[in-house]
PDB file of N, CA, C and O in Angstrom:
ATOM      1  N   HIS X 190      -2.733  10.183   2.682  1.00 64.00           N
ATOM      2  CA  HIS X 190      -3.921   9.538   2.140  1.00 64.00           C
ATOM      3  C   HIS X 190      -3.564   8.146   1.619  1.00 64.00           C
ATOM      4  O   HIS X 190      -2.566   7.983   0.936  1.00 64.00           O
ATOM      5  N   PRO X 191      -4.410   7.152   1.887  1.00 68.00           N
ATOM      6  CA  PRO X 191      -4.149   5.816   1.343  1.00 68.00           C
ATOM      7  C   PRO X 191      -4.351   5.815  -0.171  1.00 68.00           C
ATOM      8  O   PRO X 191      -5.105   6.621  -0.714  1.00 68.00           O
ATOM      9  N   PRO X 192      -3.664   4.912  -0.879  1.00 69.00           N
ATOM     10  CA  PRO X 192      -3.816   4.860  -2.341  1.00 69.00           C
ATOM     11  C   PRO X 192      -5.212   4.407  -2.750  1.00 69.00           C
ATOM     12  O   PRO X 192      -5.818   3.561  -2.110  1.00 69.00           O
ATOM     13  N   VAL X 193      -5.720   5.015  -3.797  1.00 72.00           N
ATOM     14  CA  VAL X 193      -7.018   4.683  -4.376  1.00 72.00           C
ATOM     15  C   VAL X 193      -6.782   4.367  -5.838  1.00 72.00           C
ATOM     16  O   VAL X 193      -5.879   4.912  -6.453  1.00 72.00           O
ATOM     17  N   PHE X 194      -7.563   3.466  -6.416  1.00 74.00           N
ATOM     18  CA  PHE X 194      -7.372   3.130  -7.823  1.00 74.00           C
ATOM     19  C   PHE X 194      -8.631   3.435  -8.629  1.00 74.00           C
ATOM     20  O   PHE X 194      -9.725   3.501  -8.090  1.00 74.00           O
ATOM     21  N   ASP X 195      -8.448   3.608  -9.919  1.00 77.00           N
ATOM     22  CA  ASP X 195      -9.540   3.728 -10.874  1.00 77.00           C
ATOM     23  C   ASP X 195      -9.386   2.595 -11.876  1.00 77.00           C
ATOM     24  O   ASP X 195      -8.275   2.115 -12.113  1.00 77.00           O
ATOM     25  N   ALA X 196     -10.482   2.155 -12.468  1.00 80.00           N
ATOM     26  CA  ALA X 196     -10.441   1.073 -13.442  1.00 80.00           C
ATOM     27  C   ALA X 196     -11.381   1.379 -14.595  1.00 80.00           C
ATOM     28  O   ALA X 196     -12.507   1.823 -14.373  1.00 80.00           O
ATOM     29  N   ALA X 197     -10.903   1.160 -15.800  1.00 85.00           N
ATOM     30  CA  ALA X 197     -11.745   1.266 -16.997  1.00 85.00           C
ATOM     31  C   ALA X 197     -12.066  -0.159 -17.425  1.00 85.00           C
ATOM     32  O   ALA X 197     -11.177  -0.901 -17.835  1.00 85.00           O
ATOM     33  N   ILE X 198     -13.308  -0.546 -17.286  1.00 87.00           N
ATOM     34  CA  ILE X 198     -13.724  -1.927 -17.562  1.00 87.00           C
ATOM     35  C   ILE X 198     -14.661  -1.932 -18.755  1.00 87.00           C
ATOM     36  O   ILE X 198     -15.704  -1.279 -18.727  1.00 87.00           O
ATOM     37  N   ARG X 199     -14.290  -2.674 -19.787  1.00 87.00           N
ATOM     38  CA  ARG X 199     -15.115  -2.789 -20.998  1.00 87.00           C
ATOM     39  C   ARG X 199     -15.435  -4.263 -21.215  1.00 87.00           C
ATOM     40  O   ARG X 199     -14.552  -5.048 -21.546  1.00 87.00           O
ATOM     41  N   LEU X 200     -16.677  -4.622 -21.038  1.00 87.00           N
ATOM     42  CA  LEU X 200     -17.078  -6.028 -21.118  1.00 87.00           C
ATOM     43  C   LEU X 200     -18.033  -6.323 -22.273  1.00 87.00           C
ATOM     44  O   LEU X 200     -18.488  -7.460 -22.411  1.00 87.00           O
ATOM     45  N   ASN X 201     -18.349  -5.337 -23.094  1.00 86.00           N
ATOM     46  CA  ASN X 201     -19.352  -5.518 -24.154  1.00 86.00           C
ATOM     47  C   ASN X 201     -19.057  -6.697 -25.069  1.00 86.00           C
ATOM     48  O   ASN X 201     -19.964  -7.410 -25.484  1.00 86.00           O
ATOM     49  N   GLU X 202     -17.803  -6.917 -25.407  1.00 89.00           N
ATOM     50  CA  GLU X 202     -17.444  -7.949 -26.381  1.00 89.00           C
ATOM     51  C   GLU X 202     -17.570  -9.376 -25.850  1.00 89.00           C
ATOM     52  O   GLU X 202     -17.468 -10.327 -26.600  1.00 89.00           O
ATOM     53  N   TYR X 203     -17.814  -9.539 -24.547  1.00 88.00           N
ATOM     54  CA  TYR X 203     -17.861 -10.869 -23.959  1.00 88.00           C
ATOM     55  C   TYR X 203     -19.254 -11.487 -23.919  1.00 88.00           C
ATOM     56  O   TYR X 203     -19.394 -12.651 -23.573  1.00 88.00           O
ATOM     57  N   GLY X 204     -20.286 -10.744 -24.242  1.00 90.00           N
ATOM     58  CA  GLY X 204     -21.639 -11.293 -24.254  1.00 90.00           C
ATOM     59  C   GLY X 204     -22.116 -11.774 -22.895  1.00 90.00           C
ATOM     60  O   GLY X 204     -22.826 -12.775 -22.805  1.00 90.00           O
ATOM     61  N   LEU X 205     -21.754 -11.078 -21.857  1.00 90.00           N
ATOM     62  CA  LEU X 205     -22.153 -11.476 -20.501  1.00 90.00           C
ATOM     63  C   LEU X 205     -23.617 -11.143 -20.247  1.00 90.00           C
ATOM     64  O   LEU X 205     -24.147 -10.194 -20.820  1.00 90.00           O
ATOM     65  N   PRO X 206     -24.269 -11.905 -19.370  1.00 91.00           N
ATOM     66  CA  PRO X 206     -25.627 -11.536 -18.974  1.00 91.00           C
ATOM     67  C   PRO X 206     -25.607 -10.147 -18.329  1.00 91.00           C
ATOM     68  O   PRO X 206     -24.667  -9.818 -17.605  1.00 91.00           O
ATOM     69  N   PRO X 207     -26.610  -9.332 -18.589  1.00 91.00           N
ATOM     70  CA  PRO X 207     -26.628  -7.973 -18.040  1.00 91.00           C
ATOM     71  C   PRO X 207     -26.546  -7.928 -16.521  1.00 91.00           C
ATOM     72  O   PRO X 207     -26.020  -6.973 -15.954  1.00 91.00           O
ATOM     73  N   ASP X 208     -27.042  -8.975 -15.836  1.00 91.00           N
ATOM     74  CA  ASP X 208     -27.035  -8.961 -14.373  1.00 91.00           C
ATOM     75  C   ASP X 208     -25.808  -9.633 -13.765  1.00 91.00           C
ATOM     76  O   ASP X 208     -25.733  -9.806 -12.552  1.00 91.00           O
ATOM     77  N   ALA X 209     -24.808 -10.002 -14.578  1.00 91.00           N
ATOM     78  CA  ALA X 209     -23.575 -10.595 -14.046  1.00 91.00           C
ATOM     79  C   ALA X 209     -22.862  -9.561 -13.180  1.00 91.00           C
ATOM     80  O   ALA X 209     -22.691  -8.418 -13.576  1.00 91.00           O
ATOM     81  N   ARG X 210     -22.483  -9.944 -11.977  1.00 91.00           N
ATOM     82  CA  ARG X 210     -21.774  -9.046 -11.065  1.00 91.00           C
ATOM     83  C   ARG X 210     -20.338  -8.872 -11.550  1.00 91.00           C
ATOM     84  O   ARG X 210     -19.724  -9.826 -12.037  1.00 91.00           O
ATOM     85  N   VAL X 211     -19.806  -7.675 -11.400  1.00 90.00           N
ATOM     86  CA  VAL X 211     -18.439  -7.371 -11.818  1.00 90.00           C
ATOM     87  C   VAL X 211     -17.631  -6.996 -10.578  1.00 90.00           C
ATOM     88  O   VAL X 211     -18.043  -6.139  -9.797  1.00 90.00           O
ATOM     89  N   TYR X 212     -16.501  -7.662 -10.407  1.00 88.00           N
ATOM     90  CA  TYR X 212     -15.619  -7.413  -9.277  1.00 88.00           C
ATOM     91  C   TYR X 212     -14.216  -7.114  -9.775  1.00 88.00           C
ATOM     92  O   TYR X 212     -13.784  -7.652 -10.789  1.00 88.00           O
ATOM     93  N   VAL X 213     -13.502  -6.284  -9.039  1.00 85.00           N
ATOM     94  CA  VAL X 213     -12.083  -6.055  -9.271  1.00 85.00           C
ATOM     95  C   VAL X 213     -11.370  -6.511  -8.010  1.00 85.00           C
ATOM     96  O   VAL X 213     -11.769  -6.167  -6.901  1.00 85.00           O
ATOM     97  N   GLU X 214     -10.325  -7.322  -8.200  1.00 82.00           N
ATOM     98  CA  GLU X 214      -9.570  -7.841  -7.063  1.00 82.00           C
ATOM     99  C   GLU X 214      -8.134  -7.336  -7.124  1.00 82.00           C
ATOM    100  O   GLU X 214      -7.515  -7.354  -8.186  1.00 82.00           O
ATOM    101  N   ALA X 215      -7.625  -6.886  -5.996  1.00 77.00           N
ATOM    102  CA  ALA X 215      -6.236  -6.440  -5.876  1.00 77.00           C
ATOM    103  C   ALA X 215      -5.502  -7.427  -4.971  1.00 77.00           C
ATOM    104  O   ALA X 215      -6.004  -7.792  -3.907  1.00 77.00           O
ATOM    105  N   TYR X 216      -4.339  -7.864  -5.417  1.00 76.00           N
ATOM    106  CA  TYR X 216      -3.561  -8.860  -4.687  1.00 76.00           C
ATOM    107  C   TYR X 216      -2.213  -8.301  -4.268  1.00 76.00           C
ATOM    108  O   TYR X 216      -1.606  -7.530  -4.998  1.00 76.00           O
ATOM    109  N   ARG X 217      -1.753  -8.747  -3.132  1.00 72.00           N
ATOM    110  CA  ARG X 217      -0.367  -8.502  -2.710  1.00 72.00           C
ATOM    111  C   ARG X 217       0.028  -9.649  -1.806  1.00 72.00           C
ATOM    112  O   ARG X 217      -0.520  -9.806  -0.723  1.00 72.00           O
ATOM    113  N   GLN X 218       0.949 -10.459  -2.272  1.00 75.00           N
ATOM    114  CA  GLN X 218       1.404 -11.646  -1.561  1.00 75.00           C
ATOM    115  C   GLN X 218       0.201 -12.523  -1.224  1.00 75.00           C
ATOM    116  O   GLN X 218      -0.470 -13.001  -2.106  1.00 75.00           O
ATOM    117  N   THR X 219      -0.104 -12.719   0.046  1.00 78.00           N
ATOM    118  CA  THR X 219      -1.229 -13.585   0.418  1.00 78.00           C
ATOM    119  C   THR X 219      -2.494 -12.808   0.768  1.00 78.00           C
ATOM    120  O   THR X 219      -3.491 -13.404   1.139  1.00 78.00           O
ATOM    121  N   ARG X 220      -2.452 -11.491   0.665  1.00 76.00           N
ATOM    122  CA  ARG X 220      -3.635 -10.674   0.961  1.00 76.00           C
ATOM    123  C   ARG X 220      -4.312 -10.264  -0.333  1.00 76.00           C
ATOM    124  O   ARG X 220      -3.664 -10.035  -1.344  1.00 76.00           O
ATOM    125  N   TRP X 221      -5.639 -10.162  -0.291  1.00 78.00           N
ATOM    126  CA  TRP X 221      -6.381  -9.648  -1.445  1.00 78.00           C
ATOM    127  C   TRP X 221      -7.615  -8.925  -0.961  1.00 78.00           C
ATOM    128  O   TRP X 221      -8.095  -9.149   0.141  1.00 78.00           O
ATOM    129  N   MET X 222      -8.104  -8.052  -1.817  1.00 81.00           N
ATOM    130  CA  MET X 222      -9.336  -7.322  -1.539  1.00 81.00           C
ATOM    131  C   MET X 222     -10.207  -7.392  -2.785  1.00 81.00           C
ATOM    132  O   MET X 222      -9.697  -7.369  -3.904  1.00 81.00           O
ATOM    133  N   ARG X 223     -11.499  -7.473  -2.586  1.00 85.00           N
ATOM    134  CA  ARG X 223     -12.461  -7.531  -3.695  1.00 85.00           C
ATOM    135  C   ARG X 223     -13.350  -6.296  -3.636  1.00 85.00           C
ATOM    136  O   ARG X 223     -13.874  -5.956  -2.579  1.00 85.00           O
ATOM    137  N   PHE X 224     -13.521  -5.659  -4.809  1.00 86.00           N
ATOM    138  CA  PHE X 224     -14.332  -4.455  -4.915  1.00 86.00           C
ATOM    139  C   PHE X 224     -15.486  -4.718  -5.874  1.00 86.00           C
ATOM    140  O   PHE X 224     -15.272  -5.173  -6.994  1.00 86.00           O
ATOM    141  N   ASP X 225     -16.702  -4.446  -5.444  1.00 89.00           N
ATOM    142  CA  ASP X 225     -17.906  -4.667  -6.246  1.00 89.00           C
ATOM    143  C   ASP X 225     -18.117  -3.475  -7.180  1.00 89.00           C
ATOM    144  O   ASP X 225     -18.302  -2.345  -6.724  1.00 89.00           O
ATOM    145  N   PHE X 226     -18.079  -3.726  -8.495  1.00 90.00           N
ATOM    146  CA  PHE X 226     -18.257  -2.677  -9.494  1.00 90.00           C
ATOM    147  C   PHE X 226     -19.631  -2.745 -10.163  1.00 90.00           C
ATOM    148  O   PHE X 226     -19.797  -2.288 -11.281  1.00 90.00           O
ATOM    149  N   GLY X 227     -20.606  -3.338  -9.497  1.00 92.00           N
ATOM    150  CA  GLY X 227     -21.967  -3.363 -10.043  1.00 92.00           C
ATOM    151  C   GLY X 227     -22.202  -4.555 -10.961  1.00 92.00           C
ATOM    152  O   GLY X 227     -21.741  -5.653 -10.695  1.00 92.00           O
ATOM    153  N   THR X 228     -22.909  -4.318 -12.069  1.00 92.00           N
ATOM    154  CA  THR X 228     -23.242  -5.393 -13.000  1.00 92.00           C
ATOM    155  C   THR X 228     -22.635  -5.108 -14.370  1.00 92.00           C
ATOM    156  O   THR X 228     -22.200  -3.992 -14.656  1.00 92.00           O
ATOM    157  N   ALA X 229     -22.647  -6.138 -15.233  1.00 91.00           N
ATOM    158  CA  ALA X 229     -22.088  -5.998 -16.580  1.00 91.00           C
ATOM    159  C   ALA X 229     -22.792  -4.901 -17.368  1.00 91.00           C
ATOM    160  O   ALA X 229     -22.175  -4.246 -18.200  1.00 91.00           O
ATOM    161  N   SER X 230     -24.073  -4.679 -17.099  1.00 92.00           N
ATOM    162  CA  SER X 230     -24.811  -3.638 -17.827  1.00 92.00           C
ATOM    163  C   SER X 230     -24.760  -2.274 -17.153  1.00 92.00           C
ATOM    164  O   SER X 230     -25.139  -1.271 -17.746  1.00 92.00           O
ATOM    165  N   ALA X 231     -24.292  -2.226 -15.908  1.00 93.00           N
ATOM    166  CA  ALA X 231     -24.225  -0.958 -15.171  1.00 93.00           C
ATOM    167  C   ALA X 231     -23.003  -0.972 -14.257  1.00 93.00           C
ATOM    168  O   ALA X 231     -23.115  -1.196 -13.054  1.00 93.00           O
ATOM    169  N   ILE X 232     -21.822  -0.760 -14.844  1.00 92.00           N
ATOM    170  CA  ILE X 232     -20.595  -0.744 -14.062  1.00 92.00           C
ATOM    171  C   ILE X 232     -20.503   0.583 -13.316  1.00 92.00           C
ATOM    172  O   ILE X 232     -20.547   1.649 -13.916  1.00 92.00           O
ATOM    173  N   VAL X 233     -20.421   0.476 -11.996  1.00 91.00           N
ATOM    174  CA  VAL X 233     -20.345   1.655 -11.133  1.00 91.00           C
ATOM    175  C   VAL X 233     -19.228   1.412 -10.115  1.00 91.00           C
ATOM    176  O   VAL X 233     -19.345   0.522  -9.280  1.00 91.00           O
ATOM    177  N   PRO X 234     -18.153   2.195 -10.168  1.00 88.00           N
ATOM    178  CA  PRO X 234     -17.086   2.018  -9.183  1.00 88.00           C
ATOM    179  C   PRO X 234     -17.595   2.294  -7.775  1.00 88.00           C
ATOM    180  O   PRO X 234     -18.366   3.229  -7.569  1.00 88.00           O
ATOM    181  N   PRO X 235     -17.189   1.478  -6.804  1.00 87.00           N
ATOM    182  CA  PRO X 235     -17.606   1.744  -5.427  1.00 87.00           C
ATOM    183  C   PRO X 235     -16.924   3.002  -4.909  1.00 87.00           C
ATOM    184  O   PRO X 235     -15.856   3.396  -5.398  1.00 87.00           O
ATOM    185  N   LEU X 236     -17.519   3.631  -3.942  1.00 83.00           N
ATOM    186  CA  LEU X 236     -16.924   4.833  -3.360  1.00 83.00           C
ATOM    187  C   LEU X 236     -15.636   4.502  -2.617  1.00 83.00           C
ATOM    188  O   LEU X 236     -14.691   5.273  -2.616  1.00 83.00           O
ATOM    189  N   ASP X 237     -15.601   3.345  -1.974  1.00 81.00           N
ATOM    190  CA  ASP X 237     -14.422   2.936  -1.209  1.00 81.00           C
ATOM    191  C   ASP X 237     -13.537   2.051  -2.083  1.00 81.00           C
ATOM    192  O   ASP X 237     -13.758   0.856  -2.202  1.00 81.00           O
ATOM    193  N   ARG X 238     -12.552   2.669  -2.735  1.00 74.00           N
ATOM    194  CA  ARG X 238     -11.625   1.922  -3.596  1.00 74.00           C
ATOM    195  C   ARG X 238     -10.208   2.029  -3.057  1.00 74.00           C
ATOM    196  O   ARG X 238      -9.251   2.151  -3.796  1.00 74.00           O
ATOM    197  N   VAL X 239     -10.083   1.959  -1.753  1.00 68.00           N
ATOM    198  CA  VAL X 239      -8.770   2.013  -1.142  1.00 68.00           C
ATOM    199  C   VAL X 239      -8.147   0.637  -1.270  1.00 68.00           C
ATOM    200  O   VAL X 239      -8.717  -0.360  -0.838  1.00 68.00           O
ATOM    201  N   GLY X 240      -6.987   0.570  -1.910  1.00 60.00           N
ATOM    202  CA  GLY X 240      -6.312  -0.709  -2.147  1.00 60.00           C
ATOM    203  C   GLY X 240      -5.501  -1.169  -0.959  1.00 60.00           C
ATOM    204  O   GLY X 240      -5.474  -0.536   0.093  1.00 60.00           O
ATOM    205  N   LEU X 241      -4.822  -2.275  -1.153  1.00 57.00           N
ATOM    206  CA  LEU X 241      -3.990  -2.831  -0.090  1.00 57.00           C
ATOM    207  C   LEU X 241      -2.886  -1.865   0.292  1.00 57.00           C
ATOM    208  O   LEU X 241      -2.635  -1.625   1.435  1.00 57.00           O
ATOM    209  N   ASN X 242      -2.228  -1.342  -0.680  1.00 58.00           N
ATOM    210  CA  ASN X 242      -1.254  -0.258  -0.540  1.00 58.00           C
ATOM    211  C   ASN X 242      -0.649  -0.020  -1.920  1.00 58.00           C
ATOM    212  O   ASN X 242      -1.012  -0.679  -2.887  1.00 58.00           O
ATOM    213  N   ALA X 243       0.268   0.880  -2.011  1.00 57.00           N
ATOM    214  CA  ALA X 243       0.843   1.234  -3.310  1.00 57.00           C
ATOM    215  C   ALA X 243       1.634   0.085  -3.921  1.00 57.00           C
ATOM    216  O   ALA X 243       1.962   0.112  -5.094  1.00 57.00           O
ATOM    217  N   GLU X 244       1.930  -0.955  -3.139  1.00 59.00           N
ATOM    218  CA  GLU X 244       2.715  -2.078  -3.637  1.00 59.00           C
ATOM    219  C   GLU X 244       1.864  -3.225  -4.161  1.00 59.00           C
ATOM    220  O   GLU X 244       2.402  -4.267  -4.520  1.00 59.00           O
ATOM    221  N   ALA X 245       0.531  -3.073  -4.205  1.00 58.00           N
ATOM    222  CA  ALA X 245      -0.310  -4.131  -4.778  1.00 58.00           C
ATOM    223  C   ALA X 245       0.153  -4.384  -6.205  1.00 58.00           C
ATOM    224  O   ALA X 245       0.260  -3.466  -7.003  1.00 58.00           O
ATOM    225  N   ARG X 246       0.463  -5.611  -6.514  1.00 59.00           N
ATOM    226  CA  ARG X 246       1.078  -5.941  -7.797  1.00 59.00           C
ATOM    227  C   ARG X 246       0.122  -6.454  -8.848  1.00 59.00           C
ATOM    228  O   ARG X 246       0.394  -6.375 -10.027  1.00 59.00           O
ATOM    229  N   MET X 247      -0.967  -7.014  -8.452  1.00 58.00           N
ATOM    230  CA  MET X 247      -1.853  -7.647  -9.429  1.00 58.00           C
ATOM    231  C   MET X 247      -3.276  -7.195  -9.199  1.00 58.00           C
ATOM    232  O   MET X 247      -3.779  -7.234  -8.086  1.00 58.00           O
ATOM    233  N   ILE X 248      -3.892  -6.756 -10.271  1.00 66.00           N
ATOM    234  CA  ILE X 248      -5.305  -6.397 -10.207  1.00 66.00           C
ATOM    235  C   ILE X 248      -6.011  -7.181 -11.293  1.00 66.00           C
ATOM    236  O   ILE X 248      -5.552  -7.227 -12.443  1.00 66.00           O
ATOM    237  N   ALA X 249      -7.089  -7.839 -10.957  1.00 69.00           N
ATOM    238  CA  ALA X 249      -7.845  -8.647 -11.904  1.00 69.00           C
ATOM    239  C   ALA X 249      -9.306  -8.245 -11.859  1.00 69.00           C
ATOM    240  O   ALA X 249      -9.818  -7.849 -10.821  1.00 69.00           O
ATOM    241  N   ALA X 250      -9.968  -8.345 -13.001  1.00 70.00           N
ATOM    242  CA  ALA X 250     -11.419  -8.108 -13.064  1.00 70.00           C
ATOM    243  C   ALA X 250     -12.086  -9.428 -13.362  1.00 70.00           C
ATOM    244  O   ALA X 250     -11.569 -10.240 -14.121  1.00 70.00           O
ATOM    245  N   GLU X 251     -13.225  -9.660 -12.761  1.00 71.00           N
ATOM    246  CA  GLU X 251     -13.977 -10.881 -13.050  1.00 71.00           C
ATOM    247  C   GLU X 251     -15.460 -10.553 -13.063  1.00 71.00           C
ATOM    248  O   GLU X 251     -15.917  -9.629 -12.393  1.00 71.00           O
ATOM    249  N   ALA X 252     -16.183 -11.312 -13.847  1.00 76.00           N
ATOM    250  CA  ALA X 252     -17.640 -11.187 -13.898  1.00 76.00           C
ATOM    251  C   ALA X 252     -18.227 -12.516 -13.430  1.00 76.00           C
ATOM    252  O   ALA X 252     -17.758 -13.572 -13.826  1.00 76.00           O
ATOM    253  N   VAL X 253     -19.235 -12.440 -12.602  1.00 80.00           N
ATOM    254  CA  VAL X 253     -19.852 -13.638 -12.036  1.00 80.00           C
ATOM    255  C   VAL X 253     -21.320 -13.633 -12.401  1.00 80.00           C
ATOM    256  O   VAL X 253     -22.066 -12.732 -11.994  1.00 80.00           O
ATOM    257  N   ALA X 254     -21.738 -14.625 -13.207  1.00 76.00           N
ATOM    258  CA  ALA X 254     -23.137 -14.730 -13.623  1.00 76.00           C
ATOM    259  C   ALA X 254     -23.909 -15.515 -12.584  1.00 76.00           C
ATOM    260  O   ALA X 254     -23.405 -16.476 -12.017  1.00 76.00           O
ATOM    261  N   ARG X 255     -25.117 -15.083 -12.333  1.00 69.00           N
ATOM    262  CA  ARG X 255     -25.984 -15.815 -11.402  1.00 69.00           C
ATOM    263  C   ARG X 255     -26.525 -17.039 -12.102  1.00 69.00           C
ATOM    264  O   ARG X 255     -26.741 -17.051 -13.300  1.00 69.00           O
ATOM    265  N   GLY X 256     -26.777 -18.069 -11.320  1.00 59.00           N
ATOM    266  CA  GLY X 256     -27.386 -19.215 -11.968  1.00 59.00           C
ATOM    267  C   GLY X 256     -27.046 -20.435 -11.341  1.00 59.00           C
ATOM    268  O   GLY X 256     -27.140 -21.350 -10.915  1.00 59.00           O
TER     269      GLY X 256
END
């Protein structure tokens, strides 16, 4: 089975707009993948959270506000 990840994302303290999109990005060397985790007010992990592989070294979360 390919590696899958889980993420606990807490954004309440940042005062983000409720409709800001939340993404988690996994990096390995020059490859990266972006996973859509819904919005700041409704974080929902995607069903497909298969990462690059077990050697992915960096995972970052970002929120993107519309506007």
